[in-house]
Short mmCIF file of N, CA and C and ligand atoms in Angstrom, two decimals:
data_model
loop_
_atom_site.label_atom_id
_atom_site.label_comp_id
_atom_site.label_asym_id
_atom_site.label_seq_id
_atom_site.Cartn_x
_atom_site.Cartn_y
_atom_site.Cartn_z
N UNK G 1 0.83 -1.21 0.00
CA UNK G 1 0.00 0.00 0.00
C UNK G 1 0.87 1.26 0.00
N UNK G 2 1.73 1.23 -0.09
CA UNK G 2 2.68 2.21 -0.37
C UNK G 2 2.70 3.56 -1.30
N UNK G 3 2.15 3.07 -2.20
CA UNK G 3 1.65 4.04 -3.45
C UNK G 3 0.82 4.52 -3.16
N UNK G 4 -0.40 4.11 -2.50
CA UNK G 4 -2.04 4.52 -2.03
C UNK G 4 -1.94 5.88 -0.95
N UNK G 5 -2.81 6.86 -1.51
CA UNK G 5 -2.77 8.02 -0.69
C UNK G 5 -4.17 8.58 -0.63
N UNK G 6 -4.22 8.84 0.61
CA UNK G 6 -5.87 9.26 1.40
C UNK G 6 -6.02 10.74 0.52
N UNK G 7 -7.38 11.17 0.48
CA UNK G 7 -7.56 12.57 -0.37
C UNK G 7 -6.68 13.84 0.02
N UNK G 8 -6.11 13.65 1.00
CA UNK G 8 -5.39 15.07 1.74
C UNK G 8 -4.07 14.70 1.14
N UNK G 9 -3.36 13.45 0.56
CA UNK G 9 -2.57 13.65 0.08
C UNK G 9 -1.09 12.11 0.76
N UNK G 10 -1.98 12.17 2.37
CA UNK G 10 -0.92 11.21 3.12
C UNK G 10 -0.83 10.19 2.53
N UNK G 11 -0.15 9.11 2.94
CA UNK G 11 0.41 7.95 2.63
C UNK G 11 -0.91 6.93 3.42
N UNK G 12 -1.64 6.22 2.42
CA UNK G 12 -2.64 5.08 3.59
C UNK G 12 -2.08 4.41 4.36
N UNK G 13 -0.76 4.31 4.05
CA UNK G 13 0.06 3.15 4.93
C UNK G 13 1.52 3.89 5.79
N UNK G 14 1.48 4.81 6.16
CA UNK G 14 3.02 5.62 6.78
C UNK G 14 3.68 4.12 7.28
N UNK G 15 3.45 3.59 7.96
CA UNK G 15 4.40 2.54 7.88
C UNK G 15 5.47 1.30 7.28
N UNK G 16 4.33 1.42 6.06
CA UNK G 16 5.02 0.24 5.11
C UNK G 16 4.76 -0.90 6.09
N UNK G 17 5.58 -1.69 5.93
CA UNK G 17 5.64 -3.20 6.10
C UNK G 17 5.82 -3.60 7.73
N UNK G 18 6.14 -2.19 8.69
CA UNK G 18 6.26 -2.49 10.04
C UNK G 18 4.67 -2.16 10.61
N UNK G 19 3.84 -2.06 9.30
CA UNK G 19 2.57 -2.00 10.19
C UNK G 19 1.61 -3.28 10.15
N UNK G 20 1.08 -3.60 11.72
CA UNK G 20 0.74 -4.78 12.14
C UNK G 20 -1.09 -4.22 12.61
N UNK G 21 -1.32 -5.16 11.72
CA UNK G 21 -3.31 -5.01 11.40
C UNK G 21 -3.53 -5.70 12.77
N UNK G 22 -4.02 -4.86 13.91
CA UNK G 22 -5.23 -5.31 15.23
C UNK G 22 -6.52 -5.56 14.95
N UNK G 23 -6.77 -5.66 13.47
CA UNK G 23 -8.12 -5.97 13.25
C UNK G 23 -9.23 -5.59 14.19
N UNK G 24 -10.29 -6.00 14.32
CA UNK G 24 -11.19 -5.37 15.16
C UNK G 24 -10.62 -5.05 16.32
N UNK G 25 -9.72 -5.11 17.15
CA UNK G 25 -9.13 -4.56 18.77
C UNK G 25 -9.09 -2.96 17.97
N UNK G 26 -8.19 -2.53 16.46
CA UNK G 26 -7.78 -1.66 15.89
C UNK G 26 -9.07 -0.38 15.93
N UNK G 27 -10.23 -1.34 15.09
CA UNK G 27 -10.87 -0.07 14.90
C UNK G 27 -11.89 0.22 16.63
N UNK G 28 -12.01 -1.28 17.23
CA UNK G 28 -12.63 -0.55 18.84
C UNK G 28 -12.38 0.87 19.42
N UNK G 29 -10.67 0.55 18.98
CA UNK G 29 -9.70 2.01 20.03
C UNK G 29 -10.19 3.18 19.73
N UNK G 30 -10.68 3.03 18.26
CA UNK G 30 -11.06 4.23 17.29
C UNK G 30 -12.70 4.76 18.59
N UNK G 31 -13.18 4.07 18.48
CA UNK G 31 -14.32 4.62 19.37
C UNK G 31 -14.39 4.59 20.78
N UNK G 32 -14.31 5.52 21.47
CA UNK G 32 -14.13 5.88 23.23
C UNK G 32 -15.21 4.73 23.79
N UNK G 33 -16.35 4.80 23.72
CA UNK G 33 -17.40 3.69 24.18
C UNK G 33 -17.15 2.18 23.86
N UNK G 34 -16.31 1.66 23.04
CA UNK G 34 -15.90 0.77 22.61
C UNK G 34 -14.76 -0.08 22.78
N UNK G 35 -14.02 1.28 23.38
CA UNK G 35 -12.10 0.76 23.85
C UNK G 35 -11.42 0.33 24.37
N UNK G 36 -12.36 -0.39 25.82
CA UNK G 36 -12.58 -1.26 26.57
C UNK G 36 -12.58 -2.65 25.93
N UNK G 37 -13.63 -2.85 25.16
CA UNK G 37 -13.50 -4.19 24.16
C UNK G 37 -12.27 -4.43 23.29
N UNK G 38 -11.26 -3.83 23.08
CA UNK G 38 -10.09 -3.67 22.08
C UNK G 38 -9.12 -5.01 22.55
N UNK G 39 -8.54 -4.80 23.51
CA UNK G 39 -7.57 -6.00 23.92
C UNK G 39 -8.45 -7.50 23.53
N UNK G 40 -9.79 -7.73 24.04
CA UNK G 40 -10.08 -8.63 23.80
C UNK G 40 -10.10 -9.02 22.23
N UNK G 41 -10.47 -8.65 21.49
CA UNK G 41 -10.42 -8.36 20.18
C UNK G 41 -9.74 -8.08 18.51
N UNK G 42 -8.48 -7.74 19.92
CA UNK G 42 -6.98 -7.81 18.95
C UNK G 42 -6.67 -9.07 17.94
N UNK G 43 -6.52 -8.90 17.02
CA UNK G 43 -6.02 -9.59 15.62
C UNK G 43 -7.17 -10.69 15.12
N UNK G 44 -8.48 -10.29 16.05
CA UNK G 44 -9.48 -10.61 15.42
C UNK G 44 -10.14 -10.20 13.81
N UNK G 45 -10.55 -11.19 12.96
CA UNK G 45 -11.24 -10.74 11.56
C UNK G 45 -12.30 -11.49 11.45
N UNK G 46 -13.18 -11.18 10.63
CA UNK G 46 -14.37 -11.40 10.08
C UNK G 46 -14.51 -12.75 9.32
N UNK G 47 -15.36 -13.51 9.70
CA UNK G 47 -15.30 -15.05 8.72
C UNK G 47 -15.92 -14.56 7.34
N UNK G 48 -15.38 -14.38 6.60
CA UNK G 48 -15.43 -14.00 5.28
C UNK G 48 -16.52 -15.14 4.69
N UNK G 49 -17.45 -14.83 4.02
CA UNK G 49 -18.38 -15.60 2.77
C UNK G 49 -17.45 -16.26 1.83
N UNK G 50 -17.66 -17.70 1.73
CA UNK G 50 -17.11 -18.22 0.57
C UNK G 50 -18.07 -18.34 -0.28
N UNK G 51 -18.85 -17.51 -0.30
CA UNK G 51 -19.50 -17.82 -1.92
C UNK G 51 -18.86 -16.73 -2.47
N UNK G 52 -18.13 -17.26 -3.68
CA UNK G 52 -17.19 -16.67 -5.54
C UNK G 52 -15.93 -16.79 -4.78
N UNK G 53 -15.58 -17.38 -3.69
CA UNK G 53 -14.84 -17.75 -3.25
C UNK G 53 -13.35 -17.61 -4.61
N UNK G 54 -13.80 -18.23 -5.38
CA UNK G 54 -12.69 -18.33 -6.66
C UNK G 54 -12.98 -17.40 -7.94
N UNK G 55 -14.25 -16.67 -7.66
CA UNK G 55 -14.42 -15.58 -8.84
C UNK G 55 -13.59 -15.21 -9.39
N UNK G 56 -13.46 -14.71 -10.57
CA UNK G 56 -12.40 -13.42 -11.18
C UNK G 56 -12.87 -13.49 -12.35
N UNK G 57 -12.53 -12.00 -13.16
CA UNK G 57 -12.80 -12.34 -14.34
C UNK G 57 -12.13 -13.17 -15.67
N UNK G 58 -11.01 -13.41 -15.16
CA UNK G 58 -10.43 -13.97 -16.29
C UNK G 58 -9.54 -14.95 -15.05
N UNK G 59 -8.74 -16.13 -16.08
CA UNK G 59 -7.96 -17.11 -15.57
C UNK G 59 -6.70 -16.44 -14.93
N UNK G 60 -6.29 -15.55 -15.81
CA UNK G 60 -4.74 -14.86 -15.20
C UNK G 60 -5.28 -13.89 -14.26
N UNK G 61 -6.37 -14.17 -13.82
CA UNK G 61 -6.53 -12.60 -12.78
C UNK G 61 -6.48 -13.61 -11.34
N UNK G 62 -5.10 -13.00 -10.32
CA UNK G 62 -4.67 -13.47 -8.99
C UNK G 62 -5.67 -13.06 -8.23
N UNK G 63 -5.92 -13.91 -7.39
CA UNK G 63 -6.71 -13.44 -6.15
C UNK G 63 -5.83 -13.22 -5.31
N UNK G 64 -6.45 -12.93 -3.84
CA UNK G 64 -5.09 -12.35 -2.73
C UNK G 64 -6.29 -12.75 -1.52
N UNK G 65 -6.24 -14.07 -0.76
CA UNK G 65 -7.33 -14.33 -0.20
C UNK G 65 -6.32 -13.99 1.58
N UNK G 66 -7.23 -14.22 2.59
CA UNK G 66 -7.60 -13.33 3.59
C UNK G 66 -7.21 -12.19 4.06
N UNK G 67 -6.97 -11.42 5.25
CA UNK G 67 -7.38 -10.18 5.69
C UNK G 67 -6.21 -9.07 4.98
N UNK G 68 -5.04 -9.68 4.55
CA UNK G 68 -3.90 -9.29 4.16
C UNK G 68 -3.22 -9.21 2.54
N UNK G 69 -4.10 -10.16 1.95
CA UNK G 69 -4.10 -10.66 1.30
C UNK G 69 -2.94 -11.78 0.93
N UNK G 70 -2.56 -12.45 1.92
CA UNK G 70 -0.81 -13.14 2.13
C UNK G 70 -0.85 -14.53 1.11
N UNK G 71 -2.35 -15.07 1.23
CA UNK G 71 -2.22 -15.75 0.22
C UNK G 71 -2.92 -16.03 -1.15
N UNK G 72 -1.90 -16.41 -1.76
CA UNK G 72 -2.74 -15.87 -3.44
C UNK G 72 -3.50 -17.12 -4.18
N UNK G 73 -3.58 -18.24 -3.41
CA UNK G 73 -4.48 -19.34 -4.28
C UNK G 73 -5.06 -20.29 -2.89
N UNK G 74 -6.12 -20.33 -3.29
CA UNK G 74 -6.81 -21.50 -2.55
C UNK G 74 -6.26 -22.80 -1.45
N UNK G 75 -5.61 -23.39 -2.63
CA UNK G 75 -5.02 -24.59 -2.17
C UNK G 75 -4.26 -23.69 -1.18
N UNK G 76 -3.07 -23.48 -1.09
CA UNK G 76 -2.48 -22.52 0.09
C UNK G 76 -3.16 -22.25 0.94
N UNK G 77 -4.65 -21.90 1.12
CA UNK G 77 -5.78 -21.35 2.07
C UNK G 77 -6.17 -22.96 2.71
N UNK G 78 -6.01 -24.03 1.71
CA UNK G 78 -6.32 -24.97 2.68
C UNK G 78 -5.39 -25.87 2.87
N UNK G 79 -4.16 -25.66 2.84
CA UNK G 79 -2.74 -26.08 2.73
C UNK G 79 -2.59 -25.48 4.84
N UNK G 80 -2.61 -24.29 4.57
CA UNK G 80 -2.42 -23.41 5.78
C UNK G 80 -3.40 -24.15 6.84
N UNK G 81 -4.33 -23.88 6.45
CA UNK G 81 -5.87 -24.62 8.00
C UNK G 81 -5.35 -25.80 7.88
N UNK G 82 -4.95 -26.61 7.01
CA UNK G 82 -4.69 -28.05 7.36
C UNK G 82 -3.15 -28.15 8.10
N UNK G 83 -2.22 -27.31 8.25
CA UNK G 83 -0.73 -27.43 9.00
C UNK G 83 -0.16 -26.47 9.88
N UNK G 84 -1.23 -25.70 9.95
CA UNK G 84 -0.91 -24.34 11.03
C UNK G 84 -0.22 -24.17 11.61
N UNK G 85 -0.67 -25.11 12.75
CA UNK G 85 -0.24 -25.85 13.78
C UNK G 85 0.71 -26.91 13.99
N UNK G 86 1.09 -27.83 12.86
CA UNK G 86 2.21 -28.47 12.78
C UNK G 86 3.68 -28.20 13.30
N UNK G 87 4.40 -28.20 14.17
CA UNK G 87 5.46 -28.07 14.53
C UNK G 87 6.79 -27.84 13.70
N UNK G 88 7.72 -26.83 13.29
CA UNK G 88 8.24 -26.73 11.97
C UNK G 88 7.77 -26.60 10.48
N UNK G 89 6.17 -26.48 10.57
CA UNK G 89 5.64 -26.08 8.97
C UNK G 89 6.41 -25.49 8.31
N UNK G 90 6.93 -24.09 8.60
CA UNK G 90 7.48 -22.88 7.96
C UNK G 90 6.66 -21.85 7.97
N UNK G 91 5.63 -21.55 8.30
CA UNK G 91 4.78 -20.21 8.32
C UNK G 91 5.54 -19.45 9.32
N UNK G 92 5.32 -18.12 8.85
CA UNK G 92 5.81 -17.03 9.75
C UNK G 92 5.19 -16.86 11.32
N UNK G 93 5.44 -16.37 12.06
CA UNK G 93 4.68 -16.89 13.25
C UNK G 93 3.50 -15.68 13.24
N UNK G 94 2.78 -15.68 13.95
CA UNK G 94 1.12 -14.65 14.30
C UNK G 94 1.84 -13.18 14.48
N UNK G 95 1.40 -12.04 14.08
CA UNK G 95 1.90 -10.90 13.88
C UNK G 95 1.35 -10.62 15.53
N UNK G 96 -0.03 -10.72 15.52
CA UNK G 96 -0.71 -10.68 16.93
C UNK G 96 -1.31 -12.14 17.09
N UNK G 97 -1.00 -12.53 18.51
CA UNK G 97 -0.92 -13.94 18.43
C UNK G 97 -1.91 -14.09 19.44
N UNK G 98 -2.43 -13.03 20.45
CA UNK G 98 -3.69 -12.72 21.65
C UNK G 98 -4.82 -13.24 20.54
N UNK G 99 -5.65 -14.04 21.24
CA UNK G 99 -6.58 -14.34 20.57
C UNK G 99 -7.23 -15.39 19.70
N UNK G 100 -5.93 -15.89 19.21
CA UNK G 100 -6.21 -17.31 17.92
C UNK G 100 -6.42 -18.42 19.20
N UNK G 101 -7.35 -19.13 18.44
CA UNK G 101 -8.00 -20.09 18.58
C UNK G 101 -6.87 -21.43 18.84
N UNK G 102 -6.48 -21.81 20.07
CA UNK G 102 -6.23 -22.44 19.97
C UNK G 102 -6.60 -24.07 20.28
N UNK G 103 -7.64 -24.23 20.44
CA UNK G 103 -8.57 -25.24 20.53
C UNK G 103 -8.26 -26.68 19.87
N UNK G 104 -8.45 -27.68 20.71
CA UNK G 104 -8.25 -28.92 20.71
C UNK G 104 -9.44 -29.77 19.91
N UNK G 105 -8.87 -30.33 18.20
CA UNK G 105 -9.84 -31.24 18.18
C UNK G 105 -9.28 -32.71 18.02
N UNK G 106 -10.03 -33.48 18.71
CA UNK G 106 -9.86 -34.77 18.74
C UNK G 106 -8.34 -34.61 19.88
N UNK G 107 -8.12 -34.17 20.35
CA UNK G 107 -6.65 -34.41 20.82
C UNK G 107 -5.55 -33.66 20.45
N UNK G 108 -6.16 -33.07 19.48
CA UNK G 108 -5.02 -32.20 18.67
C UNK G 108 -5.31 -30.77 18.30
N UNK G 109 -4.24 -29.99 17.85
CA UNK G 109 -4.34 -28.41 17.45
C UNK G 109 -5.51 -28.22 16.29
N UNK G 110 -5.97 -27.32 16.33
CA UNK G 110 -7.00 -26.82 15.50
C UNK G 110 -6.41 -27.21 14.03
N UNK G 111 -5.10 -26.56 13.61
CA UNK G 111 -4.48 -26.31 12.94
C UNK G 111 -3.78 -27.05 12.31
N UNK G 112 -3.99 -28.65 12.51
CA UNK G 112 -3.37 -30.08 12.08
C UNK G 112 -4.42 -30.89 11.99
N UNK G 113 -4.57 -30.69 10.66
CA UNK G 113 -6.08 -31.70 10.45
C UNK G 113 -5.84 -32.99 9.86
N UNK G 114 -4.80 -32.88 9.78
CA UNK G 114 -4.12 -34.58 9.30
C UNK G 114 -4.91 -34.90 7.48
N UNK G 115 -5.16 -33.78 6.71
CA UNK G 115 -5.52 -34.30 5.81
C UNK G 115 -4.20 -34.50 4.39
N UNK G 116 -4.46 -35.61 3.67
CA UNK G 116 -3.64 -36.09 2.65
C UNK G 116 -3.78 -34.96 1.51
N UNK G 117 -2.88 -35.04 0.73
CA UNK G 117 -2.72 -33.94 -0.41
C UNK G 117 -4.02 -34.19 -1.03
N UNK G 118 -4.63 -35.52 -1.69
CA UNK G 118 -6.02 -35.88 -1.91
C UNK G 118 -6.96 -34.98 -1.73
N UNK G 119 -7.17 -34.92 -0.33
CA UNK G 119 -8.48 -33.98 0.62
C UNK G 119 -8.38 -32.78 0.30
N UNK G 120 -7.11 -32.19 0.85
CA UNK G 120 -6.90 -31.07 -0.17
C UNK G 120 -7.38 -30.31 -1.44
N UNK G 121 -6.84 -31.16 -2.18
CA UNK G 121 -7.09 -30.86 -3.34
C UNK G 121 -8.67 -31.08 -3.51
N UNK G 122 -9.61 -31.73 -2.66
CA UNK G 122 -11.27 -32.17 -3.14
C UNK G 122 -11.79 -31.07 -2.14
N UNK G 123 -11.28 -30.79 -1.59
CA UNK G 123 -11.57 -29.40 -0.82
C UNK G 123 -12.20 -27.87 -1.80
N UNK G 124 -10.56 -27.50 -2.06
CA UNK G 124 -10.46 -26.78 -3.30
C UNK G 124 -11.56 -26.75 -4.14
N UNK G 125 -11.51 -28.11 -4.96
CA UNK G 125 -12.77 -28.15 -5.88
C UNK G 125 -13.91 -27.85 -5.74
N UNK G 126 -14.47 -28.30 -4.24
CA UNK G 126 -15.45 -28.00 -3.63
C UNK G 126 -15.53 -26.23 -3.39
N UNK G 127 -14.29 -25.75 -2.99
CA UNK G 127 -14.66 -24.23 -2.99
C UNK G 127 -15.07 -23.50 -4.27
N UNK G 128 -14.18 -24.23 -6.00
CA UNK G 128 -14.70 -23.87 -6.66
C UNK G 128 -16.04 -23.85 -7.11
N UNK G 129 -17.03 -24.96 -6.34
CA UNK G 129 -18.14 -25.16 -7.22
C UNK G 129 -19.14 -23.82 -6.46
N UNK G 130 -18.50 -22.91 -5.83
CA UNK G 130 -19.23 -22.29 -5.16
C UNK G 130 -19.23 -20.46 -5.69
N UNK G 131 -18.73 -20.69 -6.86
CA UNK G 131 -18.97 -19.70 -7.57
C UNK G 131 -19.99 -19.11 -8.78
N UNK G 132 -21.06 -18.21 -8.84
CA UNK G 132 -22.07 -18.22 -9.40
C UNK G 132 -21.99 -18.09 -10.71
N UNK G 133 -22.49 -18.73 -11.57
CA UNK G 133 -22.62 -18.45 -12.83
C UNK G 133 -23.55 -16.74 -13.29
N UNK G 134 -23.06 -16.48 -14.15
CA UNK G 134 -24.00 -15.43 -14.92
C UNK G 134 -25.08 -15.58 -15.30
N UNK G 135 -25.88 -14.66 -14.97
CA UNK G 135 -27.53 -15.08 -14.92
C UNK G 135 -28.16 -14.41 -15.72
N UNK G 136 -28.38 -14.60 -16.75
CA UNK G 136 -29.02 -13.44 -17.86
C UNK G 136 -30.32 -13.25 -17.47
N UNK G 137 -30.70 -11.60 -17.95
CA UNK G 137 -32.11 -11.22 -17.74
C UNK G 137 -32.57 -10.87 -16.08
N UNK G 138 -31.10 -10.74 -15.64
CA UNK G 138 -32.05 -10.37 -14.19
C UNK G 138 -31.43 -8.41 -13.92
C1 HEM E 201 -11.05 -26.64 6.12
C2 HEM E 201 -12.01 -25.79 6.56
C3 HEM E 201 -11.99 -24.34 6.10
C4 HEM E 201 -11.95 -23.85 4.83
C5 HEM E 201 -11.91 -24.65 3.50
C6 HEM E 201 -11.93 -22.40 4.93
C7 HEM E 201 -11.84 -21.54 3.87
C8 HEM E 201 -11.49 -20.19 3.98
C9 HEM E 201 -11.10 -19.32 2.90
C10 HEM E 201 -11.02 -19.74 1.41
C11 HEM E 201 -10.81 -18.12 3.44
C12 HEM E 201 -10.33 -16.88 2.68
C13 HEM E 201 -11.54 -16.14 2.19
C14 HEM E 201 -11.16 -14.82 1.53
O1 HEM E 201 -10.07 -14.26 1.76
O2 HEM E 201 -12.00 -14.31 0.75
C15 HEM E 201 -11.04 -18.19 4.86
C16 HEM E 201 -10.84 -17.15 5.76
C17 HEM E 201 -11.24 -17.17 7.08
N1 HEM E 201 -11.76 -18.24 7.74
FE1 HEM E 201 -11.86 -20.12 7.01
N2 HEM E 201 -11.99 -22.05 6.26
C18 HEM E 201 -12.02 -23.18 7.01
C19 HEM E 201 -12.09 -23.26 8.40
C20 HEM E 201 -12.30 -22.16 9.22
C21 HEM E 201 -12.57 -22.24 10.65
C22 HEM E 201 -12.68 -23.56 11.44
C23 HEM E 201 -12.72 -20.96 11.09
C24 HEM E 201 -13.04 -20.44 12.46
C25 HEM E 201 -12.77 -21.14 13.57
C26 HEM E 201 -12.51 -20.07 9.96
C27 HEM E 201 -12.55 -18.70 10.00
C28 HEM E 201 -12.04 -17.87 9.04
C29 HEM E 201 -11.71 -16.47 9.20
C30 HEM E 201 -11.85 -15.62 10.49
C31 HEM E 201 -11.20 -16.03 7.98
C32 HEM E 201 -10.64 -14.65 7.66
C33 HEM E 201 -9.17 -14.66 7.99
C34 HEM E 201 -8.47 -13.40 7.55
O3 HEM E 201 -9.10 -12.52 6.96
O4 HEM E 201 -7.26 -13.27 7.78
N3 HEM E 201 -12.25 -20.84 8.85
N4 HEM E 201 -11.45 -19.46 5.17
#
């Protein structure tokens, strides 16, 4: 966001790359009646709609899927929920880390779903079928 500038002229982003999104804790602070709720709330985001989940208009057009846009294809989106949590994955660690879910299923991290490249990939497909066709006449 570097290039991007608010109507007065500033920079949308004065920080560049040392700035770290509090997601909803962020905009609470913004409101006095609200600022109280902020800590709890920190690096919280919105469960996004997967319906067009895979929209675009054309094949070469990248998507940039969640709050950051960090990752640019699907599989990666369910590459990530399926190894999160894995010990040595390689993901960068939580920018703000208050807050994530770290919840036990079956015995295990949220974030290690033990699925095969297979599942994966029938996952995916499944997100694609969830994009709407063009509807003439409406
Ligand atoms: C394997 C199961 C899941 C699949 C296939 C899936 C799929 C996705 C996809 C494709 C996105 C990106 C959407 C976009 O950027 O437009 C997303 C984001 C998100 N999902 Fe899931 N999801 C799964 C499980 C979950 C669970 C269990 C939770 C909550 C406990 C959750 C909560 C969220 C949230 C909060 C975001 C937004 C994250 C951000 O903006 O950084 N998802 N999910």
């Amino acid at each position: 966001m570097d290039d991007e500038f608010l109507d007065d002229g500033q920079p949308i982003n004065p920080l560049g790359e040392d700035y770290v999104d509090f997601g909803l804790g962020e905009f609470l602070l913004t409101r006095p009646e609200w600022a109280h709720l902020a800590w709890d709330n920190d690096g919280k985001h919105r469960v996004p709609t997967l319906r067009n989940v895979d929209k675009r208009p054309g094949k070469e057009f990248s998507k940039a899927y969640m709050h950051n846009g960090v990752l640019k294809d699907l599989k990666d989106v369910v590459h990530f929920y399926n190894i999160r949590d894995v010990p040595g994955a390689g993901w960068a660690p939580p920018e703000v880390d208050r807050n994530i879910s770290r919840e036990l299923l079956t015995g295990k991290p949220l974030g290690n779903l033990e699925l095969d490249e297979h599942a994966e990939n029938t996952i995916v497909e499944f997100l694609k079928t969830l994009t709407d066709r063009n509807v003439k006449g409406r």
